[in-house]
PDB file of C-alpha atoms in Angstrom:
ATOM      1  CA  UNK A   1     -75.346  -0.263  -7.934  1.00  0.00           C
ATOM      2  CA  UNK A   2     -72.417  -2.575  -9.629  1.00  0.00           C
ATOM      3  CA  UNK A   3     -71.127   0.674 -11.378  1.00  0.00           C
ATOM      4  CA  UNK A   4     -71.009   2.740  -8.208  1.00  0.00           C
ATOM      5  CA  UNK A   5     -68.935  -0.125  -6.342  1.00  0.00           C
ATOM      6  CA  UNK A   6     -66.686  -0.159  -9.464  1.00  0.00           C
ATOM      7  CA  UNK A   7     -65.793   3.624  -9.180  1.00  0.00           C
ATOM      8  CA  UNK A   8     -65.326   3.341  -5.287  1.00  0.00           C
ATOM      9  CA  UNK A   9     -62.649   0.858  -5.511  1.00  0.00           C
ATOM     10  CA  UNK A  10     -61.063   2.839  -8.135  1.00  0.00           C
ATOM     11  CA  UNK A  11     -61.153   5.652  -6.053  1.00  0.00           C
ATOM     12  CA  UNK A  12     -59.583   4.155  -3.353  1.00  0.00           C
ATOM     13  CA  UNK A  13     -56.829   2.530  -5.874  1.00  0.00           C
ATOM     14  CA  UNK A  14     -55.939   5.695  -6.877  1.00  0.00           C
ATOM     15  CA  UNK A  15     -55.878   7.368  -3.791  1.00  0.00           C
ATOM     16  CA  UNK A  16     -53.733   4.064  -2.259  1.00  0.00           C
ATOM     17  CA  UNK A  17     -51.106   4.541  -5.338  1.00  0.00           C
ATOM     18  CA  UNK A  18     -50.742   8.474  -5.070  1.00  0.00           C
ATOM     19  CA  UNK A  19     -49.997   7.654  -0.704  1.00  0.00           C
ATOM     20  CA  UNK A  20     -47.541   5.265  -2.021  1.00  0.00           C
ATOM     21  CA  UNK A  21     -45.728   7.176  -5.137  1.00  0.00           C
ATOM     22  CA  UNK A  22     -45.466  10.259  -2.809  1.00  0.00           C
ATOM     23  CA  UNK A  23     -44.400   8.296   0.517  1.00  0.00           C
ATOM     24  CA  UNK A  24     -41.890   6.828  -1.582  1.00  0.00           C
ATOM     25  CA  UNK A  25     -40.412  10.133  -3.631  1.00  0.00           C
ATOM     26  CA  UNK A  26     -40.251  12.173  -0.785  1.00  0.00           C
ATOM     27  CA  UNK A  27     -39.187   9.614   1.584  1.00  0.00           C
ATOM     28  CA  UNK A  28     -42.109   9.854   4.601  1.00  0.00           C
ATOM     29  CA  UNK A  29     -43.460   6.868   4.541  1.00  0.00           C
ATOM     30  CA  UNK A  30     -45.561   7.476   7.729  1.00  0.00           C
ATOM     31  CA  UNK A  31     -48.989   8.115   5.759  1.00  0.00           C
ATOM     32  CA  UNK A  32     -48.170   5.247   3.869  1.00  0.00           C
ATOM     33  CA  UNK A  33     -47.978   3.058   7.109  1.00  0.00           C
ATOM     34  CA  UNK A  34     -51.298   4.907   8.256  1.00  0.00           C
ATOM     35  CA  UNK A  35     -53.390   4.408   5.120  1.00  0.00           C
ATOM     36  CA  UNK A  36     -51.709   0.574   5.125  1.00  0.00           C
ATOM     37  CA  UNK A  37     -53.004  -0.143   8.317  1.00  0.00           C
ATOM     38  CA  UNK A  38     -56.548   1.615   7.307  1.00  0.00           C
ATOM     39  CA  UNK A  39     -56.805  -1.118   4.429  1.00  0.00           C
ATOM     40  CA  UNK A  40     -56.289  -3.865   6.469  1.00  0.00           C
ATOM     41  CA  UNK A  41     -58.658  -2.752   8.790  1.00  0.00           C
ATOM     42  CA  UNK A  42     -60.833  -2.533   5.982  1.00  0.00           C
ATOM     43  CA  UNK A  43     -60.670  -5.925   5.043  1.00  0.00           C
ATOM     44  CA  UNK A  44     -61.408  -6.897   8.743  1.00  0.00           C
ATOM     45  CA  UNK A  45     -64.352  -4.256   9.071  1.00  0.00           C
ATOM     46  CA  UNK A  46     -66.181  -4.354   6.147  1.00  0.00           C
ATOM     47  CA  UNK A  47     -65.449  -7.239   3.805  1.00  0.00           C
ATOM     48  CA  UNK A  48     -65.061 -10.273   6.688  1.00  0.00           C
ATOM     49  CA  UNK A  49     -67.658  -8.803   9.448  1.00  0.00           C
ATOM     50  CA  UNK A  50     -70.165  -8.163   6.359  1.00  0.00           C
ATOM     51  CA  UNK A  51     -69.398 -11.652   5.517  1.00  0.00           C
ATOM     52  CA  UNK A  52     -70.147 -12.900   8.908  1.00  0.00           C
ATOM     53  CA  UNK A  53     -73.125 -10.808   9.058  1.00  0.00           C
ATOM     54  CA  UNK A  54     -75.065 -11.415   6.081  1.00  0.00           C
ATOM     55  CA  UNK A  55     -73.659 -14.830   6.085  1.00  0.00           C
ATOM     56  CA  UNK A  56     -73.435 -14.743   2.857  1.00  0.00           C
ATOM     57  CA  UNK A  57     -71.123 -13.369  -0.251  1.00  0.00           C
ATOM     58  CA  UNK A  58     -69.484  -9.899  -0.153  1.00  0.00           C
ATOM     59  CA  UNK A  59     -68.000  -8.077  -2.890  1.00  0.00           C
ATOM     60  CA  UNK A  60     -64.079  -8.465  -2.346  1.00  0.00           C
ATOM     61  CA  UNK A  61     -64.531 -10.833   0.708  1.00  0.00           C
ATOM     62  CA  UNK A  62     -62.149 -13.480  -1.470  1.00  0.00           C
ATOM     63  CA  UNK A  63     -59.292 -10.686  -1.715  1.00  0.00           C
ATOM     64  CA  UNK A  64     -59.761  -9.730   1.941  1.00  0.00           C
ATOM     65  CA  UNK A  65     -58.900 -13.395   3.227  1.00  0.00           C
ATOM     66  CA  UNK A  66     -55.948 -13.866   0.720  1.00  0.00           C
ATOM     67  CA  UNK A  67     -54.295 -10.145   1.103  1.00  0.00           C
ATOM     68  CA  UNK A  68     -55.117 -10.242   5.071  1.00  0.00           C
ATOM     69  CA  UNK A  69     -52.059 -11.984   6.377  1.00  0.00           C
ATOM     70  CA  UNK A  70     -49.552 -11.057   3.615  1.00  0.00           C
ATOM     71  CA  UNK A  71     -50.437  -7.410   4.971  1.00  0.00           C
ATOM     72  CA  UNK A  72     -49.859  -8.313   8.794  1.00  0.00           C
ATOM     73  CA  UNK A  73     -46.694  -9.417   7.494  1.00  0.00           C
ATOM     74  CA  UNK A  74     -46.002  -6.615   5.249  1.00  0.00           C
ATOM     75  CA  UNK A  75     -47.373  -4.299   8.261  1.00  0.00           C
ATOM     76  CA  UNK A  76     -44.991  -6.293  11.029  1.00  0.00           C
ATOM     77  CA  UNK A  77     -41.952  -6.052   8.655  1.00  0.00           C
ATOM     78  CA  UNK A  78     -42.303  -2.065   7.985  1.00  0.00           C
ATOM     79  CA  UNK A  79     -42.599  -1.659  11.589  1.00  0.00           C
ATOM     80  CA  UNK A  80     -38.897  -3.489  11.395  1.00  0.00           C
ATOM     81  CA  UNK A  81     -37.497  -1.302   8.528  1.00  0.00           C
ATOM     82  CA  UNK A  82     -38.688   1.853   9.707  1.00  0.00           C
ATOM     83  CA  UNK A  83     -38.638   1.687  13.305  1.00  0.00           C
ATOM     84  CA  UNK A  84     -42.029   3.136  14.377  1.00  0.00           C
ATOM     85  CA  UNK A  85     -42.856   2.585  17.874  1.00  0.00           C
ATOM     86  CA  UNK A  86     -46.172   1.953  19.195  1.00  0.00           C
ATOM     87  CA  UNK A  87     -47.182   5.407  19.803  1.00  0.00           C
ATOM     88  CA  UNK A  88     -46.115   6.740  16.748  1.00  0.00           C
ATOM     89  CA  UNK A  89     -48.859   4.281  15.264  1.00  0.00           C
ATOM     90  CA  UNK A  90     -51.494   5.629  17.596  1.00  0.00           C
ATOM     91  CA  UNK A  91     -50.608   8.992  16.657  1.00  0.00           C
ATOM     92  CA  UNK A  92     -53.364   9.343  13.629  1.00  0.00           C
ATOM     93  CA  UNK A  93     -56.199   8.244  16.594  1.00  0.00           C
ATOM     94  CA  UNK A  94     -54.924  10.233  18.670  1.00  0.00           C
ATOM     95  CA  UNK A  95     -55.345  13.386  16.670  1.00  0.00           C
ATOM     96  CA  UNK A  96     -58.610  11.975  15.000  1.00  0.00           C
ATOM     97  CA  UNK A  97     -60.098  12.055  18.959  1.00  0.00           C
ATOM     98  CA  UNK A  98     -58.469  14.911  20.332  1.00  0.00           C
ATOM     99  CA  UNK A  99     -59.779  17.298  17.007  1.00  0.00           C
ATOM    100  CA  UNK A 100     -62.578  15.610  15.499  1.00  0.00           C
ATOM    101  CA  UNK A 101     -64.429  13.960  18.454  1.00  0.00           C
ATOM    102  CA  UNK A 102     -64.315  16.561  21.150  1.00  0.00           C
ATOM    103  CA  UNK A 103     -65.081  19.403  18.702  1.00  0.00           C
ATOM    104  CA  UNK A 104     -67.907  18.246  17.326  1.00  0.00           C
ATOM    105  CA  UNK A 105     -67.234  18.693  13.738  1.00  0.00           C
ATOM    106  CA  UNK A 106     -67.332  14.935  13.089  1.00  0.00           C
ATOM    107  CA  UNK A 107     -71.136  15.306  13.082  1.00  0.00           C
ATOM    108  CA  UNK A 108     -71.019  17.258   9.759  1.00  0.00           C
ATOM    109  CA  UNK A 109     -68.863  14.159   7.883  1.00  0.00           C
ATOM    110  CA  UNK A 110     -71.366  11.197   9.633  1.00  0.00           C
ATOM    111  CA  UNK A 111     -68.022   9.999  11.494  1.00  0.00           C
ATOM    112  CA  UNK A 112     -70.074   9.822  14.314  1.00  0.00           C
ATOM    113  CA  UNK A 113     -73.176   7.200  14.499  1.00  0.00           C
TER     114      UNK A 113
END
């Protein structure tokens, strides 16, 4: 089980550092703001409300309390820099609803419980 949890979180390093090397060579950095705000929900979804849960240890629950306000910063201070309003942020859900929930095909990836 240990070595499965090992090769998730390296998968989702990797896939983290390629958002960021590309957002940053070609200058778009609104995927990287997207896949930012995915992580921190992350740490809020999984790692803390596990925590809470189980009420008891969760793999990376220690990370997810120190990185979880340096990345509301870091998230509040993008929005700054790069000037995305509100519903540019909502863009991503609003295209996840509009293609994935009311066609169905959502069902086929478990999105939906």
């Amino acid at each position: 089980m240990i070595g499965w949890i090992s090769i998730a979180v390296g998968v989702e390093f990797l896939g983290f550092s390629l958002i960021s090397l590309f957002s940053g060579i070609f200058q778009g950095y609104f995927l990287w703001y997207g896949a930012y705000i995915g992580l921190i929900l992350h740490y809020v979804l999984i790692h803390i409300f596990l925590s809470i849960r189980f009420k008891g240890y969760v793999p990376g629950i220690l990370t997810s309390v120190i990185f979880l306000f340096p990345g509301i910063w870091i998230l509040y201070k993008a929005e700054q820099i790069l000037h995305f309003w509100k519903n540019t942020i909502c863009m991503p859900f609003r295209y996840y609803t509009n293609v994935y929930l009311l066609s169905g095909t959502s069902q086929t990836y478990g999105l939906l419980v």
